């Protein structure tokens, strides 16, 4: 991939598979709306300058807008931009720069760098072309990639299993949400576009690593406030499933870790006092109860809400998890497991294996060997 521009889909694939560093010279507001995980925002125009030039363009046309841009590029502004760009180019000499369409902003940045002795390639078509490429890859992979959906009841360790297996796409990790009413993370979710970009790039990289199935966790249409793209939903709804099992003890331990301890550790770092952290934890859990109040029923919702302060006090004062264990057991038996059993009954014909963590790993290794062997001998993918 040589020269001053990336011009083909093959180049884009190489860029994303190899996590090439990207210098995004769009304005911060554009970057916040959607970006790539391997991009750093070093804008040529700040938000106010971009708005100013946009107004001039709308009123007086391109030439006037260019003139206004040159006027705003004072020696101090240019020196500031150049300092950041040169530092980035020296730190990431194998990187590329782009603006929204690969137009005036990125070409200006490239020209300024060339005048400073740095030949830094730009991406023709810019962010818009790369985003279009990723959406095309999403459609291609959804139609051609071999997915195995990992299903299982709440807290059986589906995410742990995906990370252990490796050849998988962690949708909840990309969404920064665990997928259930209690799955909100202490910090915020990414934008919809950032979620999609990161997920598609991850999928491209896993697909490029070689043939074989790619694991993905069973999810509903929404992960928190983020939508699963329609092509991915369709592929997941048709893919075979493997079912993960875990003991009641392991599920309780995982609920303690993922839904309480993780959030508490975050709040203790974020809040100025321990009292504030424990109060945030209480409000967070109560908010989760409130989100599923209709499904719980009024009486059960009130009962869990009454149990919560005592559970928090026991954990805080004595490191005693028994109060939360009572809550978790009720949630699992009266809410989550009933919901899961219904879903299982609707999708039983798609299940190809059921087992605990190590059993499933062993089965997948054998499945992968069979898959690779059949491709090797037939020259085509197994059905």
XYZ file of C-alpha atoms in Angstrom:
383
model
C 0.000 0.000 0.000
C 2.171 2.816 -1.298
C 1.774 6.361 -2.511
C -0.275 9.175 -1.122
C -3.774 7.697 -1.099
C -5.770 4.588 -0.293
C -8.118 3.982 -3.186
C -9.484 0.431 -3.021
C -11.510 -1.836 -0.768
C -8.504 -4.139 -0.475
C -6.535 -1.227 0.943
C -9.271 -0.505 3.478
C -9.327 -4.137 4.560
C -5.536 -4.099 5.025
C -5.836 -0.913 7.052
C -8.442 -2.295 9.453
C -7.051 -5.829 9.739
C -3.659 -4.431 10.727
C -4.989 -1.668 13.022
C -3.141 1.022 11.118
C -2.962 4.290 13.083
C -5.361 6.935 11.808
C -5.175 10.696 12.173
C -8.682 12.136 11.951
C -8.563 15.872 11.127
C -12.334 16.381 11.308
C -13.776 18.706 13.924
C -14.367 17.266 17.431
C -18.150 17.308 16.974
C -17.821 15.105 13.889
C -15.446 12.724 15.653
C -17.867 12.394 18.574
C -20.693 11.367 16.228
C -18.724 8.470 14.807
C -15.080 7.365 14.573
C -12.844 4.320 14.331
C -11.246 2.660 17.365
C -7.705 3.135 15.994
C -8.205 6.855 15.204
C -6.936 9.918 17.077
C -8.715 13.220 16.589
C -6.290 16.035 15.698
C -8.615 18.533 14.014
C -7.564 21.136 11.517
C -10.632 23.175 12.541
C -12.235 23.314 15.957
C -16.032 23.221 16.213
C -16.437 27.001 16.194
C -14.135 27.443 13.184
C -15.911 24.704 11.274
C -19.269 26.357 11.977
C -17.895 29.755 10.917
C -16.541 28.437 7.605
C -19.723 26.472 6.973
C -21.791 29.631 7.306
C -19.503 31.469 4.875
C -19.759 28.589 2.404
C -23.568 28.590 2.612
C -23.775 32.327 2.063
C -20.927 33.026 -0.352
C -19.645 29.768 -1.830
C -16.474 27.693 -1.807
C -13.922 30.349 -2.680
C -15.106 32.593 0.127
C -15.043 29.669 2.542
C -11.461 28.806 1.557
C -10.452 32.433 2.038
C -12.060 32.424 5.487
C -10.201 29.255 6.346
C -6.876 30.785 5.380
C -7.753 33.831 7.450
C -8.459 31.659 10.502
C -5.183 29.749 10.014
C -3.103 32.336 11.840
C 0.574 31.590 12.523
C -0.263 30.577 16.103
C -3.102 28.276 15.002
C -0.965 26.707 12.290
C 1.932 26.157 14.692
C -0.384 24.490 17.194
C -1.877 22.161 14.585
C 1.517 21.333 13.108
C 2.981 20.519 16.499
C 0.278 17.946 17.162
C 0.434 16.470 13.646
C 4.219 16.155 13.582
C 4.227 14.464 16.979
C 1.601 12.005 15.765
C 3.388 11.343 12.448
C 6.686 10.639 14.204
C 5.008 8.402 16.777
C 3.006 6.548 14.108
C 5.033 6.666 10.874
C 2.920 3.899 9.289
C -0.344 5.796 9.737
C -2.758 7.686 7.503
C -4.795 10.859 7.730
C -8.288 11.691 6.587
C -11.132 14.176 6.884
C -14.792 13.545 6.108
C -14.584 13.131 2.317
C -10.837 13.247 1.730
C -11.161 16.807 0.502
C -9.715 20.178 1.363
C -9.079 19.630 5.085
C -7.055 16.437 4.760
C -5.204 17.688 1.686
C -4.309 20.899 3.506
C -3.020 18.913 6.472
C -1.024 16.677 4.139
C 0.450 19.702 2.332
C 1.500 21.387 5.569
C 3.184 18.166 6.712
C 4.986 17.823 3.370
C 6.296 21.378 3.730
C 7.733 20.274 7.102
C 9.435 17.298 5.448
C 6.907 14.599 6.397
C 5.248 12.594 3.626
C 2.088 11.325 5.336
C -0.493 9.543 3.142
C -4.153 10.499 3.127
C -7.169 8.295 2.599
C -9.027 9.153 -0.571
C -12.724 9.463 0.141
C -12.037 9.984 3.840
C -14.244 8.853 6.700
C -17.311 8.579 4.480
C -15.685 6.004 2.190
C -14.314 3.952 5.088
C -17.694 3.927 6.807
C -19.343 2.806 3.563
C -16.750 0.039 3.262
C -17.485 -1.186 6.802
C -21.230 -1.318 6.162
C -20.550 -3.329 3.016
C -18.340 -5.699 5.017
C -21.113 -6.097 7.597
C -23.471 -7.245 4.854
C -20.868 -9.565 3.325
C -19.886 -11.159 6.622
C -23.498 -11.529 7.734
C -24.208 -13.502 4.566
C -21.020 -15.551 4.363
C -19.334 -15.831 7.765
C -19.925 -18.976 9.832
C -21.411 -17.901 13.178
C -22.072 -20.014 16.244
C -24.347 -18.337 18.766
C -23.500 -18.930 22.432
C -26.715 -19.009 24.456
C -27.306 -19.680 28.114
C -29.124 -18.471 31.187
C -28.096 -15.296 32.994
C -24.678 -15.487 34.719
C -23.561 -18.817 33.254
C -20.474 -16.989 31.967
C -21.107 -16.454 28.263
C -18.802 -13.436 28.026
C -16.075 -15.217 29.994
C -16.376 -18.128 27.593
C -16.141 -15.926 24.486
C -13.009 -14.254 25.809
C -11.496 -17.616 26.734
C -12.203 -19.090 23.306
C -10.760 -16.085 21.491
C -12.268 -16.444 18.020
C -15.356 -14.526 19.018
C -17.069 -11.148 18.871
C -17.893 -9.652 22.268
C -20.946 -7.553 21.433
C -21.510 -6.571 25.053
C -17.881 -5.468 25.371
C -18.222 -3.274 22.291
C -21.544 -1.927 23.603
C -20.179 -1.408 27.149
C -23.306 -3.061 28.525
C -24.065 -6.559 29.795
C -27.316 -6.805 27.926
C -29.870 -7.212 30.718
C -31.877 -4.791 32.836
C -29.015 -4.985 35.352
C -26.364 -4.779 32.654
C -25.713 -1.036 32.554
C -22.051 -0.219 33.153
C -21.075 2.662 35.454
C -19.643 4.635 32.533
C -21.574 5.460 29.385
C -22.152 3.467 26.226
C -20.487 4.501 22.954
C -22.418 6.124 20.132
C -24.331 3.810 17.815
C -21.840 4.433 14.999
C -18.796 3.872 17.218
C -20.329 0.575 18.390
C -20.971 -0.560 14.828
C -17.529 0.471 13.574
C -15.686 -1.322 16.377
C -17.816 -4.456 16.057
C -17.427 -4.688 12.273
C -13.665 -4.128 12.434
C -13.413 -6.863 15.080
C -15.379 -9.195 12.802
C -13.179 -8.362 9.790
C -10.074 -9.159 11.841
C -11.461 -12.466 13.130
C -12.573 -13.437 9.633
C -9.141 -12.588 8.197
C -7.408 -14.785 10.785
C -8.525 -17.926 8.968
C -11.491 -20.209 8.252
C -13.729 -21.605 10.912
C -16.667 -20.631 13.089
C -16.832 -17.319 14.923
C -18.664 -17.263 18.251
C -21.086 -14.537 19.223
C -23.346 -14.244 22.246
C -27.105 -14.503 21.883
C -28.591 -11.030 22.248
C -31.901 -9.312 21.818
C -32.332 -6.463 19.355
C -31.049 -3.938 21.906
C -27.943 -3.960 24.085
C -28.753 -1.141 26.441
C -29.710 1.716 24.110
C -27.723 0.375 21.138
C -29.306 -1.502 18.241
C -27.831 -4.610 16.698
C -27.562 -3.915 12.950
C -30.263 -5.684 10.948
C -27.881 -7.863 8.843
C -26.235 -9.163 12.011
C -29.610 -9.863 13.641
C -30.671 -11.878 10.611
C -27.449 -13.909 10.636
C -27.719 -14.624 14.369
C -31.350 -15.705 14.034
C -30.342 -18.356 11.504
C -27.087 -19.547 13.073
C -26.748 -22.774 15.077
C -26.539 -22.417 18.840
C -24.387 -23.894 21.556
C -25.793 -23.768 25.077
C -23.548 -22.975 28.036
C -24.359 -24.392 31.473
C -23.011 -23.475 34.931
C -23.698 -24.464 38.524
C -25.874 -22.323 40.795
C -22.808 -21.583 42.918
C -20.799 -20.324 39.932
C -23.693 -18.189 38.756
C -24.003 -16.498 42.157
C -20.258 -15.827 42.262
C -20.411 -14.271 38.813
C -23.399 -12.087 39.725
C -21.510 -10.831 42.773
C -18.489 -9.981 40.647
C -20.158 -8.532 37.555
C -23.198 -6.747 38.931
C -22.068 -5.578 42.368
C -18.311 -5.618 42.917
C -17.446 -4.161 39.516
C -19.856 -1.254 39.961
C -18.803 -0.670 43.574
C -15.108 -0.526 42.656
C -15.924 2.027 39.961
C -18.015 4.185 42.303
C -15.350 4.067 45.043
C -12.842 5.512 42.567
C -15.298 8.065 41.204
C -16.917 9.379 44.408
C -15.120 11.632 46.916
C -16.364 9.607 49.913
C -17.253 5.946 50.550
C -20.755 7.046 51.568
C -21.246 8.524 48.116
C -20.064 5.326 46.421
C -22.419 3.090 48.396
C -25.286 5.497 47.767
C -24.572 5.351 44.009
C -24.569 1.565 44.168
C -27.946 1.572 45.941
C -29.474 3.928 43.385
C -28.042 1.961 40.477
C -29.505 -1.351 41.631
C -32.836 0.215 42.541
C -32.998 1.755 39.076
C -32.526 -1.726 37.606
C -35.387 -3.049 39.738
C -37.574 -0.195 38.532
C -36.833 -0.942 34.850
C -38.349 -4.434 35.161
C -41.091 -3.576 37.636
C -43.921 -4.636 35.306
C -42.307 -7.989 34.605
C -41.500 -8.592 38.261
C -44.958 -7.639 39.428
C -45.656 -4.976 42.013
C -45.397 -7.236 45.067
C -42.050 -8.781 44.081
C -40.668 -5.393 43.102
C -41.558 -4.022 46.529
C -40.059 -7.054 48.269
C -36.734 -6.755 46.430
C -36.660 -3.015 47.075
C -37.100 -3.677 50.816
C -34.326 -6.287 50.812
C -31.824 -4.052 49.029
C -30.815 -1.652 51.894
C -30.176 -4.590 54.229
C -28.111 -6.406 51.586
C -25.971 -3.301 51.065
C -25.498 -2.803 54.798
C -24.445 -6.432 55.310
C -21.928 -6.232 52.502
C -20.539 -2.875 53.620
C -20.241 -3.609 57.318
C -19.416 -7.316 57.358
C -18.434 -8.283 53.813
C -21.438 -10.599 53.989
C -23.003 -11.435 50.608
C -25.988 -13.341 52.002
C -28.411 -10.430 51.518
C -27.506 -10.089 47.860
C -27.592 -13.858 47.386
C -31.247 -13.859 48.477
C -31.969 -11.120 45.921
C -30.054 -12.886 43.152
C -31.787 -16.213 43.765
C -35.186 -14.573 43.539
C -34.251 -12.739 40.341
C -32.912 -15.902 38.743
C -35.742 -18.256 39.680
C -38.652 -15.830 39.362
C -37.554 -13.691 36.435
C -34.455 -14.518 34.384
C -34.650 -18.317 34.285
C -38.340 -18.299 33.382
C -37.631 -15.903 30.539
C -34.683 -18.014 29.371
C -36.675 -21.255 29.513
C -39.291 -19.703 27.240
C -36.645 -18.555 24.757
C -35.066 -22.021 24.851
C -38.361 -23.645 23.952
C -38.617 -21.413 20.866
C -35.116 -22.186 19.554
C -34.411 -25.762 20.622
C -34.055 -27.038 17.045
C -30.996 -24.821 16.485
C -29.001 -26.233 19.427
C -26.008 -28.365 18.348
C -24.278 -28.808 21.720
C -24.973 -28.218 25.415
C -22.376 -28.283 28.166
C -20.322 -26.450 30.763
C -17.310 -24.248 30.014
C -14.592 -26.904 29.597
C -16.903 -29.374 27.823
C -17.895 -26.714 25.343
C -14.284 -25.703 24.746
C -13.362 -29.314 23.999
C -16.315 -29.720 21.656
C -15.411 -26.520 19.810
C -11.805 -27.615 19.361
C -13.034 -30.855 17.804
C -15.577 -28.936 15.716
C -12.837 -26.590 14.531
C -10.595 -29.531 13.568
C -13.446 -31.184 11.643
C -14.208 -27.885 9.926
C -10.590 -27.271 8.878
C -10.157 -30.886 7.748
C -13.231 -30.804 5.509
C -12.182 -27.514 3.923
C -8.707 -28.897 3.311
C -10.034 -32.023 1.589
C -12.972 -30.537 -0.301
C -11.632 -27.079 -1.040
C -14.890 -25.505 0.109
C -16.665 -24.720 3.337
C -18.677 -27.388 5.087
C -22.407 -26.703 5.080
